Short mmCIF file of C-alpha atoms in Angstrom, two decimals:
data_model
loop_
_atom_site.label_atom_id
_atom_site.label_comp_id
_atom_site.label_asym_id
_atom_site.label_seq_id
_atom_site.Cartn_x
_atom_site.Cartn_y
_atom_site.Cartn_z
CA UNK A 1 0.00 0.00 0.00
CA UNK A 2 2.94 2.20 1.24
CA UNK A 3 4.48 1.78 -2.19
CA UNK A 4 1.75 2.60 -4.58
CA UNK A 5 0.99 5.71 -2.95
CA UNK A 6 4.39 6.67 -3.98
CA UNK A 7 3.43 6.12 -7.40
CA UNK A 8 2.20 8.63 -9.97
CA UNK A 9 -1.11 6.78 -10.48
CA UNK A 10 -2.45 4.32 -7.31
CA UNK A 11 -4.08 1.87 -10.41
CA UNK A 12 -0.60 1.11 -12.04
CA UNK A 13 0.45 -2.25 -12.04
CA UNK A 14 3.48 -2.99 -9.93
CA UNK A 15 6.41 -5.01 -12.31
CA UNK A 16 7.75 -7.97 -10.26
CA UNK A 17 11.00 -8.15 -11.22
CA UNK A 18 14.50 -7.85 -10.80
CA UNK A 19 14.56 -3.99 -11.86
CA UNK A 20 12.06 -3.09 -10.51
CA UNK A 21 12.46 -4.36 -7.09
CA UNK A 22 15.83 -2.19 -7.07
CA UNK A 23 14.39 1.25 -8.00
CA UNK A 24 11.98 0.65 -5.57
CA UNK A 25 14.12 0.25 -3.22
CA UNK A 26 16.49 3.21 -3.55
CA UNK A 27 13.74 5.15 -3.81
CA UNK A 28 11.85 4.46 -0.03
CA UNK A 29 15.48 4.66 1.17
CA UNK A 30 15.71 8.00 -0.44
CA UNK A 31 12.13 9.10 0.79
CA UNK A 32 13.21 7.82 4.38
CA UNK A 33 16.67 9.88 4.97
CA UNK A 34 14.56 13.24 3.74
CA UNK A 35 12.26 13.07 6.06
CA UNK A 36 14.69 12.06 9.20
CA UNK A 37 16.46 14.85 8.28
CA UNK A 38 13.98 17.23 7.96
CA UNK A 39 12.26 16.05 10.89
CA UNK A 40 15.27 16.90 13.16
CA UNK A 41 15.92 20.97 12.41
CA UNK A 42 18.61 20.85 15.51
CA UNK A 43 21.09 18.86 14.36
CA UNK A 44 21.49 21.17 11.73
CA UNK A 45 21.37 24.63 13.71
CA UNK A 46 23.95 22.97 16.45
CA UNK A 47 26.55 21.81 13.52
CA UNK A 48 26.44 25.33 12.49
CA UNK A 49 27.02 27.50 15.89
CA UNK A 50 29.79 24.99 16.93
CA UNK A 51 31.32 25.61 13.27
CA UNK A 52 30.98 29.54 13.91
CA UNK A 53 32.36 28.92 17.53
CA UNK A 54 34.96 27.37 16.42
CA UNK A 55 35.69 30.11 13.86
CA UNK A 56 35.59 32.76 16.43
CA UNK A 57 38.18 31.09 18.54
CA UNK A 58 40.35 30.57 16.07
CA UNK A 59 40.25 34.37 14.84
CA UNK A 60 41.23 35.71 18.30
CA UNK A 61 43.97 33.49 19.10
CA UNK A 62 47.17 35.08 17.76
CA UNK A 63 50.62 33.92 17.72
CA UNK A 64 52.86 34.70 20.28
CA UNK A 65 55.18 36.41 18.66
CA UNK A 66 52.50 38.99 16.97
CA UNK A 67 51.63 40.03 20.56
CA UNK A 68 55.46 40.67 21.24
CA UNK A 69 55.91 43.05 18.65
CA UNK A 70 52.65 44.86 19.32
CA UNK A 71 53.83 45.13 23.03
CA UNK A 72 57.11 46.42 21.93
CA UNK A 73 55.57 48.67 19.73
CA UNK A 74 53.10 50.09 22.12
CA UNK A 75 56.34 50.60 24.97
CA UNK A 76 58.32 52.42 22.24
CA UNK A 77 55.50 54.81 21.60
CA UNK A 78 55.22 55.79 25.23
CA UNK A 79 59.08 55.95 25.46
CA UNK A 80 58.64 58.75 22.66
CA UNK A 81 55.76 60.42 24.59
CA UNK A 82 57.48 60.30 27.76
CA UNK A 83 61.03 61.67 25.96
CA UNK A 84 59.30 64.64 24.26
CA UNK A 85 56.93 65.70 27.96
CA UNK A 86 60.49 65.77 29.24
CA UNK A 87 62.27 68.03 26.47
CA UNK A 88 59.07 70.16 26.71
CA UNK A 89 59.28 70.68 30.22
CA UNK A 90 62.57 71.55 30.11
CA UNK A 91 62.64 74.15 27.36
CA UNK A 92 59.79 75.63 29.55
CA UNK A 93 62.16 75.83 32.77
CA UNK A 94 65.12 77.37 30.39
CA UNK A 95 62.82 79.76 29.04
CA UNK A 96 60.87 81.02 32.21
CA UNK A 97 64.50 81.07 34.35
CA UNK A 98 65.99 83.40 31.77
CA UNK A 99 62.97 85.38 31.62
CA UNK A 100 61.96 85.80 35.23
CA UNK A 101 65.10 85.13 36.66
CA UNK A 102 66.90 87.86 38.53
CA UNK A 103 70.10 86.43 37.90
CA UNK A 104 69.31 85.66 34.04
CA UNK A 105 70.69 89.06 31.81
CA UNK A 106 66.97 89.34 31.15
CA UNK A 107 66.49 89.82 35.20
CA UNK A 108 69.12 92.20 35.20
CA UNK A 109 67.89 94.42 32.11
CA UNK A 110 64.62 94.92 33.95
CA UNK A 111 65.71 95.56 37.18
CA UNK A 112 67.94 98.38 35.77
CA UNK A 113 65.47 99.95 33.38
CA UNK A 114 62.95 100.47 35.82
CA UNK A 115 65.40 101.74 37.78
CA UNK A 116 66.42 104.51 35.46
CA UNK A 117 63.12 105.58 34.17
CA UNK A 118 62.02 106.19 38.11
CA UNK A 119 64.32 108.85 38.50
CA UNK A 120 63.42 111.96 37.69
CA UNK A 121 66.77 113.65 36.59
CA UNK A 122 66.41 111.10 33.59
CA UNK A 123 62.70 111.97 32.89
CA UNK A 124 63.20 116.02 32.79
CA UNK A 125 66.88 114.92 30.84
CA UNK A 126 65.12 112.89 28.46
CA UNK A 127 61.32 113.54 28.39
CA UNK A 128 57.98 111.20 29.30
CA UNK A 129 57.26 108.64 28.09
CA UNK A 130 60.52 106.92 27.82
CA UNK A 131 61.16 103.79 25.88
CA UNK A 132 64.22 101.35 26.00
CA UNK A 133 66.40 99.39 23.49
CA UNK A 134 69.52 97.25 22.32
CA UNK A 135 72.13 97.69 20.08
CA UNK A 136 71.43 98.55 16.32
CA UNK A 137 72.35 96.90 13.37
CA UNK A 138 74.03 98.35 10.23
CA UNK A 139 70.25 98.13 8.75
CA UNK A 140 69.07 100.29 11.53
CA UNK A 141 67.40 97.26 13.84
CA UNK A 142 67.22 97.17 16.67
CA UNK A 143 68.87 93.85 18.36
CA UNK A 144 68.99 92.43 22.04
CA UNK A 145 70.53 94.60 24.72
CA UNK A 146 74.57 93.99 24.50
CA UNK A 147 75.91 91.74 27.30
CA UNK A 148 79.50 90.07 28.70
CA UNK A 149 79.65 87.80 31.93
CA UNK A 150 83.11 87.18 33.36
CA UNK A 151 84.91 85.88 36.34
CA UNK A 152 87.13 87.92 38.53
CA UNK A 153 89.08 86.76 41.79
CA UNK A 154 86.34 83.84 41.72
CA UNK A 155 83.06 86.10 41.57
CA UNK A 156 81.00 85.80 38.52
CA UNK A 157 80.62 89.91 36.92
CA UNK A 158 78.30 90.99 34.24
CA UNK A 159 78.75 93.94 32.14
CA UNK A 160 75.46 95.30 30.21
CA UNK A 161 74.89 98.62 27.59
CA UNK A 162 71.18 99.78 26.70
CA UNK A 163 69.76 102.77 25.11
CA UNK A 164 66.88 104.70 26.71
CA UNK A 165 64.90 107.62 24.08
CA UNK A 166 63.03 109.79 25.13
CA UNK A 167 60.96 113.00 22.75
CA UNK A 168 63.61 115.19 23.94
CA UNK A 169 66.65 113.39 24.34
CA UNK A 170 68.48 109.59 24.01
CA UNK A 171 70.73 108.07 26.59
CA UNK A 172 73.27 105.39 26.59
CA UNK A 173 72.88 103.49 29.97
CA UNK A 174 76.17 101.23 30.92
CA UNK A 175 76.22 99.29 34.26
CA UNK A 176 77.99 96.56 35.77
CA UNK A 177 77.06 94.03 38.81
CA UNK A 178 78.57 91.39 40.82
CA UNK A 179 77.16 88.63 42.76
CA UNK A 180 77.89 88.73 46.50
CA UNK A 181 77.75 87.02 49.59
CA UNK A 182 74.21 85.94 49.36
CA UNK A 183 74.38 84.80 45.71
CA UNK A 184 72.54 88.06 44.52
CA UNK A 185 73.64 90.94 41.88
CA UNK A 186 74.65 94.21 43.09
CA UNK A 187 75.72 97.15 41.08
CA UNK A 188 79.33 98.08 41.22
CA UNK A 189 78.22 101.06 38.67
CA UNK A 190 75.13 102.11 36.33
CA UNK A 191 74.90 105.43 34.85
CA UNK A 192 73.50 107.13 32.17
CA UNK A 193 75.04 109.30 29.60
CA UNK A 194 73.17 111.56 27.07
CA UNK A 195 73.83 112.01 23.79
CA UNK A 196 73.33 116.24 23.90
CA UNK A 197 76.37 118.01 23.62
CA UNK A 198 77.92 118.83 25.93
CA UNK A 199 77.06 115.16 27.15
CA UNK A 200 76.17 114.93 30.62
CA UNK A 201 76.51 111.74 32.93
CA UNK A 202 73.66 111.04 35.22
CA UNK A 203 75.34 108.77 38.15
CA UNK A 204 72.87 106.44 39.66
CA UNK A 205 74.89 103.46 41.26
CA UNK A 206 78.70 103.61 41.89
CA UNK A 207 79.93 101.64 43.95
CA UNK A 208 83.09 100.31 42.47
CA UNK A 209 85.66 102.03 45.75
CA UNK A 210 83.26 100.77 47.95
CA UNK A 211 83.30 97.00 50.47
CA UNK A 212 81.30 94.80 48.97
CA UNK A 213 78.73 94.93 51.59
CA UNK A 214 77.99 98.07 51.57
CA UNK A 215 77.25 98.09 47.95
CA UNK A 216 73.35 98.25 46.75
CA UNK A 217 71.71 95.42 45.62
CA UNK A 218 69.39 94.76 42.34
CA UNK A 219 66.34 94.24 45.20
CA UNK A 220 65.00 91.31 43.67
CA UNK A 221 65.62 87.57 45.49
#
């Protein structure tokens, strides 16, 4: 019964032979695998997430020697990092000690400019407001303000020439200073001379026949 419904038309004569038998056959054992497999869904959907499993572990595993390099990699990169926050933090220290520093030529500059434009023989010599420069150039720039440090009998000196104009007048300002017992500057001279003729000198410091402790410091620590 089983086998004629199989069959295109359920009146057809089944052949008894040899032939036959065999086609017959193959084709209930055909019939019979389709539907076990189809009948059982899971065996299909579990040989496929332990395939993808698999897959998964095999992309994340990585050879040993991969992870070295990216390791070594990674260190150099913060060596670099680490090398260039140090060079920066150092170029910051150069730059804000010979700014701000009163023992930088910068420090000493400022302390004796401000100096000179406070008094008042300067001011009436030269005229408000009163601006300060360097040393020009054979284009007519104006460069940085002309410095020499030296060593004598084992204290560090410092030498220094800047220009002060004013809308009357111009003045060459020369001064010297000297470090002393405490480590600071003092002046051993600063005056100013003005270009007029006659030229006068306008003596503010001068201390150079003078002990040194007696001599007047820049005032700044």
């Amino acid at each position: 019964m089983f086998i004629t419904k199989l069959l295109p038309c359920p009146n057809a004569r089944i052949l008894h032979n040899t032939k036959t038998k065999t086609l017959l056959n193959g084709l209930l054992l055909n019939t019979y695998l389709a539907k076990s497999y189809c009948s059982n869904p899971k065996n299909d959907k579990g040989t496929l997430a332990k395939a993808s499993r698999q897959t998964e572990v095999n992309t994340e595993v990585r050879p040993l020697g991969e992870r070295l390099k990216e390791n070594t990699k990674t260190a150099s990169y913060m060596g670099v990092i680490v090398l260039g926050a140090g060079v920066t933090g150092l170029m910051f220290y150069t730059i804000f000690r010979e700014l701000f520093s009163s023992k930088s030529p910068n420090g000493v500059y400022s302390a004796a400019l401000d100096k000179c434009i406070k008094d008042y023989r300067i001011e009436d010599s030269l005229g408000a407001p009163i601006k300060a420069y360097g040393e020009e150039t054979r284009r007519g720039r104006r460069g940085h303000v002309a410095h020499t440090t030296y060593i004598k009998d084992g204290v560090p000196h410092m030498q220094m020439m800047f220009h002060l104009q004013g809308i009357r007048n111009r003045a060459q300002v020369r001064l010297e200073v000297k470090e002393n017992e405490s480590g600071n500057w003092e002046y051993r001279y600063l005056f100013a001379q003005l270009e007029d003729y006659p030229k006068t000198t306008i003596i503010l410091e001068d201390n150079r026949h003078q002990k040194q402790n007696s001599a007047t410091a820049l005032g700044l620590s």
